[in-house]
PDB file of C-alpha atoms in Angstrom:
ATOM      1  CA  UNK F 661      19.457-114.952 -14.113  1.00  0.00           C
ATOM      2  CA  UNK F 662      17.453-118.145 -15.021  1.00  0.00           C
ATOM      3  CA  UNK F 663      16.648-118.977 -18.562  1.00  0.00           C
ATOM      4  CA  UNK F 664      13.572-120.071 -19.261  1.00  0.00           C
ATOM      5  CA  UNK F 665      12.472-121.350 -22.356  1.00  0.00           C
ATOM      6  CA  UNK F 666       8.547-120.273 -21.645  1.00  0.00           C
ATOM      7  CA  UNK F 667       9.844-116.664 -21.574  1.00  0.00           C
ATOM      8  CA  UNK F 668       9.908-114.734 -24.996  1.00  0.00           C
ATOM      9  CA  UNK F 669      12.110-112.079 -25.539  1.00  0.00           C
ATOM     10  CA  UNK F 670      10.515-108.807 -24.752  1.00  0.00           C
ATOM     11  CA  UNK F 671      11.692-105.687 -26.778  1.00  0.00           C
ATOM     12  CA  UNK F 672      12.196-102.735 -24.556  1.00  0.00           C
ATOM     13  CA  UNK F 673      13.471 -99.308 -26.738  1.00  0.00           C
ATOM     14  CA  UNK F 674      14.329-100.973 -29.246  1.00  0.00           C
ATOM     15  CA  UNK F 675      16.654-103.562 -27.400  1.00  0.00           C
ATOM     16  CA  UNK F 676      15.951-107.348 -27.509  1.00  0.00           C
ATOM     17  CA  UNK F 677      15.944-108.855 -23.661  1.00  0.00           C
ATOM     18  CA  UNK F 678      17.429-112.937 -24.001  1.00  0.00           C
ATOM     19  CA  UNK F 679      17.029-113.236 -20.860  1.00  0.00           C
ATOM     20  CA  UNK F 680      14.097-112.842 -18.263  1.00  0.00           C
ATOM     21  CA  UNK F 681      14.159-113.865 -14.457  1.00  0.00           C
ATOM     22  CA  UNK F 682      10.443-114.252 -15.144  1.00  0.00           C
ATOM     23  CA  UNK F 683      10.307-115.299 -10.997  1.00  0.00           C
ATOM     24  CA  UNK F 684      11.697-111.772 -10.144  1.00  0.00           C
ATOM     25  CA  UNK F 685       9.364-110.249 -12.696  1.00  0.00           C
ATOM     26  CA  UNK F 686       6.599-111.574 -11.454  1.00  0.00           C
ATOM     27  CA  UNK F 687       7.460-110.596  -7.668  1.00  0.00           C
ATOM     28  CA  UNK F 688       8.085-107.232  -9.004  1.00  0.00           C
ATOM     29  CA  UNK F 689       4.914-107.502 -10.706  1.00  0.00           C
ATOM     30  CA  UNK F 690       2.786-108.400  -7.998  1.00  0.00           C
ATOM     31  CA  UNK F 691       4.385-105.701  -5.324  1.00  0.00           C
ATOM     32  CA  UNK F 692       3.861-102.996  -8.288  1.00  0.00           C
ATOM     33  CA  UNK F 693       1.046-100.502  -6.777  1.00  0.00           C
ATOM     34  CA  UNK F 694      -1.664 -99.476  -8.743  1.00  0.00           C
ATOM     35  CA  UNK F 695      -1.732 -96.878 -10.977  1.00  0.00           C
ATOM     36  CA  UNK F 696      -3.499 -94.591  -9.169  1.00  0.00           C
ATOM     37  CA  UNK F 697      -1.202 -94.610  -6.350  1.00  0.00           C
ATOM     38  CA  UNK F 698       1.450 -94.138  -8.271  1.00  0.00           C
ATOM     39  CA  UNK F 699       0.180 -91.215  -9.907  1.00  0.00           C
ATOM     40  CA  UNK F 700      -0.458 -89.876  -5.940  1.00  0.00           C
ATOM     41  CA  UNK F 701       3.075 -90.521  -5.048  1.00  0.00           C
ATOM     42  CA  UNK F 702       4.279 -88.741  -7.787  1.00  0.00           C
ATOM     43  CA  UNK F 703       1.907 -86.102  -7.708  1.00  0.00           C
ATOM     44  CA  UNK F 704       3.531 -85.494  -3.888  1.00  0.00           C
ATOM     45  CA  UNK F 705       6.968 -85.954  -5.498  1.00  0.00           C
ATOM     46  CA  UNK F 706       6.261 -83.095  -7.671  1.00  0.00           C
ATOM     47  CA  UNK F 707       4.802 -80.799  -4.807  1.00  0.00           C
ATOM     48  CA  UNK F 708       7.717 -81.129  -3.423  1.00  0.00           C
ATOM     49  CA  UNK F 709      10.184 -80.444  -6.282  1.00  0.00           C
ATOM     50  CA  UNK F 710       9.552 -76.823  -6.165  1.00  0.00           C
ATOM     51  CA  UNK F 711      12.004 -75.074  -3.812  1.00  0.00           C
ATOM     52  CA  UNK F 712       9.682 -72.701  -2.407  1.00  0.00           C
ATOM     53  CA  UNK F 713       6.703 -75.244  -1.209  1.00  0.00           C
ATOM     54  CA  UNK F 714      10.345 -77.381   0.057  1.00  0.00           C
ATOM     55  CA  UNK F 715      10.719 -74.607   2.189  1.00  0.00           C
ATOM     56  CA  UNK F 716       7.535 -73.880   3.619  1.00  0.00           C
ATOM     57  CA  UNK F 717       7.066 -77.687   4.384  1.00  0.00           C
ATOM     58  CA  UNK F 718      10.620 -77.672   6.105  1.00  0.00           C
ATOM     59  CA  UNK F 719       9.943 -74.199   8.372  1.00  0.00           C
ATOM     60  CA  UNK F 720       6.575 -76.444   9.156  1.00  0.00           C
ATOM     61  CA  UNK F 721       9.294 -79.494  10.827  1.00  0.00           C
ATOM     62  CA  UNK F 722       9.270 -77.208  13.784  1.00  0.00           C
ATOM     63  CA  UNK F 723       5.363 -77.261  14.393  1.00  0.00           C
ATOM     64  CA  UNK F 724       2.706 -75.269  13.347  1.00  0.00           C
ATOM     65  CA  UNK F 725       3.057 -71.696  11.945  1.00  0.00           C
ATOM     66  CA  UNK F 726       0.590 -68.848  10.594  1.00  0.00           C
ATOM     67  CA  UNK F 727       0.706 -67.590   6.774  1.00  0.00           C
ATOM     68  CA  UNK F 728       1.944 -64.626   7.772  1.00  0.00           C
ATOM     69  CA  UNK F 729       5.365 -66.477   9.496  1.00  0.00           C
ATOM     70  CA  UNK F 730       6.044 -68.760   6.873  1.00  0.00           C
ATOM     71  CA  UNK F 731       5.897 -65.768   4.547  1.00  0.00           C
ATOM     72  CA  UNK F 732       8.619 -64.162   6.646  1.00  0.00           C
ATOM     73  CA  UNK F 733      10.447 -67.332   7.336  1.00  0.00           C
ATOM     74  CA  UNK F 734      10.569 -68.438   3.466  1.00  0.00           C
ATOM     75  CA  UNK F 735      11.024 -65.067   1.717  1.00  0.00           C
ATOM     76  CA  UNK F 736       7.915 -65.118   0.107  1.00  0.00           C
ATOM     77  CA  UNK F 737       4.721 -62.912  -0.495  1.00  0.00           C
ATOM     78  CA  UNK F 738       1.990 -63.802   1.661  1.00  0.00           C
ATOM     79  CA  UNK F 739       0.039 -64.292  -1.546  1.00  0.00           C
ATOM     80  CA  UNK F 740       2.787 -67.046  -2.885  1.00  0.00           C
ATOM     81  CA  UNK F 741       2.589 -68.699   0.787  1.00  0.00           C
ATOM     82  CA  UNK F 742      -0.814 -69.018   0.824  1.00  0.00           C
ATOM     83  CA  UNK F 743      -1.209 -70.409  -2.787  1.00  0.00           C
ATOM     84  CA  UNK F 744       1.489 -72.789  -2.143  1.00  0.00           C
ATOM     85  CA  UNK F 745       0.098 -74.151   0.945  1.00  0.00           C
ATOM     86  CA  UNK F 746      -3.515 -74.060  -0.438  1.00  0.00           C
ATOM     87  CA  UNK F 747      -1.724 -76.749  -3.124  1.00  0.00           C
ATOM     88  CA  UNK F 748      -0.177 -78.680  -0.473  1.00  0.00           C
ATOM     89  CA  UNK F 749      -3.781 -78.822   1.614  1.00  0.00           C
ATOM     90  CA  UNK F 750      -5.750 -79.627  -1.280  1.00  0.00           C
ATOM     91  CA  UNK F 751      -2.864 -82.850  -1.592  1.00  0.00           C
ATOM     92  CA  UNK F 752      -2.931 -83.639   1.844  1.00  0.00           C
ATOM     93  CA  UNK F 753       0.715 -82.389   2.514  1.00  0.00           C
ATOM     94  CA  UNK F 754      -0.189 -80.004   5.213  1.00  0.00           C
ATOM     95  CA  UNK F 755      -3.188 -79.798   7.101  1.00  0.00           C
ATOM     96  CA  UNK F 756      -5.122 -75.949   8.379  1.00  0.00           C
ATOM     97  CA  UNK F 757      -6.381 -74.701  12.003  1.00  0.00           C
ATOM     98  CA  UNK F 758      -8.328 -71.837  11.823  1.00  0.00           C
ATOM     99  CA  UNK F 759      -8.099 -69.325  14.679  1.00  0.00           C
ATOM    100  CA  UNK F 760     -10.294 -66.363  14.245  1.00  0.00           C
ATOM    101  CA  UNK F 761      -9.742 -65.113  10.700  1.00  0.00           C
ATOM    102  CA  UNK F 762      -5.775 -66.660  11.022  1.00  0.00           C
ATOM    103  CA  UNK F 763      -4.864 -70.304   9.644  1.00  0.00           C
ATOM    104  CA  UNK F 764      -2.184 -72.005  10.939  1.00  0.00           C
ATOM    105  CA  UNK F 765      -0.466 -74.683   9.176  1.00  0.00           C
ATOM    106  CA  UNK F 766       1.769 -77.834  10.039  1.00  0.00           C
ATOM    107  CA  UNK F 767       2.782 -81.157   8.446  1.00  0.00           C
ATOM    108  CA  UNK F 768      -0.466 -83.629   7.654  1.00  0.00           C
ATOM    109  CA  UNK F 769       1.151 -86.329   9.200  1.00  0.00           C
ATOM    110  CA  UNK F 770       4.340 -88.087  10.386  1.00  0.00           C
ATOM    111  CA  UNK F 771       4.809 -89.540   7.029  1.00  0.00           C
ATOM    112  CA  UNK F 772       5.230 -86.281   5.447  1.00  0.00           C
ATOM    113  CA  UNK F 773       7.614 -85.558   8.302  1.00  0.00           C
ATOM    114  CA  UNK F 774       9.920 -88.844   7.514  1.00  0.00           C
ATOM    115  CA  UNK F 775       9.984 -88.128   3.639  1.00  0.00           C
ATOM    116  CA  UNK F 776      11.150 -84.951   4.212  1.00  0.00           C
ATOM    117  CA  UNK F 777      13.690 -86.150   6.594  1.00  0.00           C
ATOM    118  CA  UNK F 778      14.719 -88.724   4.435  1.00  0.00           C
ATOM    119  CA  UNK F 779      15.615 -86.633   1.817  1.00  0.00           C
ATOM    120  CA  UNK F 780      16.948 -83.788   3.548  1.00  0.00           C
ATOM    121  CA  UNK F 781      19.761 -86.347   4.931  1.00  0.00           C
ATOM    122  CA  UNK F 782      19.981 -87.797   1.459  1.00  0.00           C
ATOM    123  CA  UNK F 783      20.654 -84.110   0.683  1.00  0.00           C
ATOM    124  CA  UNK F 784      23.511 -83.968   3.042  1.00  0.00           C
ATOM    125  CA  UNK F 785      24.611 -86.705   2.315  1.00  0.00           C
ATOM    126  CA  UNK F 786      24.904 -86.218  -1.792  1.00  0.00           C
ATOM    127  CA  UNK F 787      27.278 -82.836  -0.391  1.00  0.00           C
ATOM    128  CA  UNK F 788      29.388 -85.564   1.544  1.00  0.00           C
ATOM    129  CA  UNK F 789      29.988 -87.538  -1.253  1.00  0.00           C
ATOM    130  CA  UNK F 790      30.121 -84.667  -4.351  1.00  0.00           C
ATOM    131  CA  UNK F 791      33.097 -82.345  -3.090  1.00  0.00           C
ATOM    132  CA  UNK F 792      32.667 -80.340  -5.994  1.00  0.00           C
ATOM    133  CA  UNK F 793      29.151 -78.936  -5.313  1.00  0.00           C
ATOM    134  CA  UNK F 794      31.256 -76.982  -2.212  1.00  0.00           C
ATOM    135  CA  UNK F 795      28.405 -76.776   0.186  1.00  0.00           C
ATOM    136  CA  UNK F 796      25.751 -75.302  -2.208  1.00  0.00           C
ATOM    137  CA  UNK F 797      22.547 -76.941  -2.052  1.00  0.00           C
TER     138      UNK F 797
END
């Protein structure tokens, strides 16, 4: 870390900071996005911390599927699908096809597809390393 006499300590809960790498702050700094992005990213991190909207998204991996289908494939209502993935449009998560009176879903784009990769293998890979959980995930 450099010290730098321009840099004033900076209390942070409740803890005095000595020392500041004020060059890597400001780098940080400037890479930071914007608050509203962050509030989108973590608005998609929180669609997809609830285990049933996880699971509709991953049945979607495969391609496109009806309401009906990812009712069956996921275990829930058709009601609790379609909510769900109304939430997930309206967020641009998945993306709708109408056909006659029948919408069929699948992933908005291959970004979606790569963060749920991502952490699906970081999943897996959590298991690997934490015996203890014995599979269960």
């Amino acid at each position: 870390m450099n010290r730098s006499s321009s840099v004033v300590p900076v209390a942070v809960d409740g803890c005095a900071v000595k020392v500041v790498d004020a060059e890597r702050v400001a780098a940080v700094r400037e890479r930071m996005p914007a608050p509203a992005d962050l509030a989108d990213t973590a608005e998609v991190f929180g669609l997809l911390s609830d285990p049933n909207r996880l699971r509709l998204l991953v049945a979607l991996l495969d391609g496109e599927l009806c309401v009906c289908d990812l009712a069956a494939v996921t275990g829930q209502s058709e009601s609790a699908a379609s909510h769900a993935l109304r939430l997930l449009r309206a967020h641009r998560v998945v993306t709708a096809r109408r056909a006659g009176r029948m919408a069929y879903y699948r992933l908005a784009d291959p970004h979606v597809r790569m963060l749920l990769d991502l952490a699906l293998a970081h999943a897996e890979h959590t298991d690997l390393m934490h015996p203890e959980r014995g599979g269960e995930g």
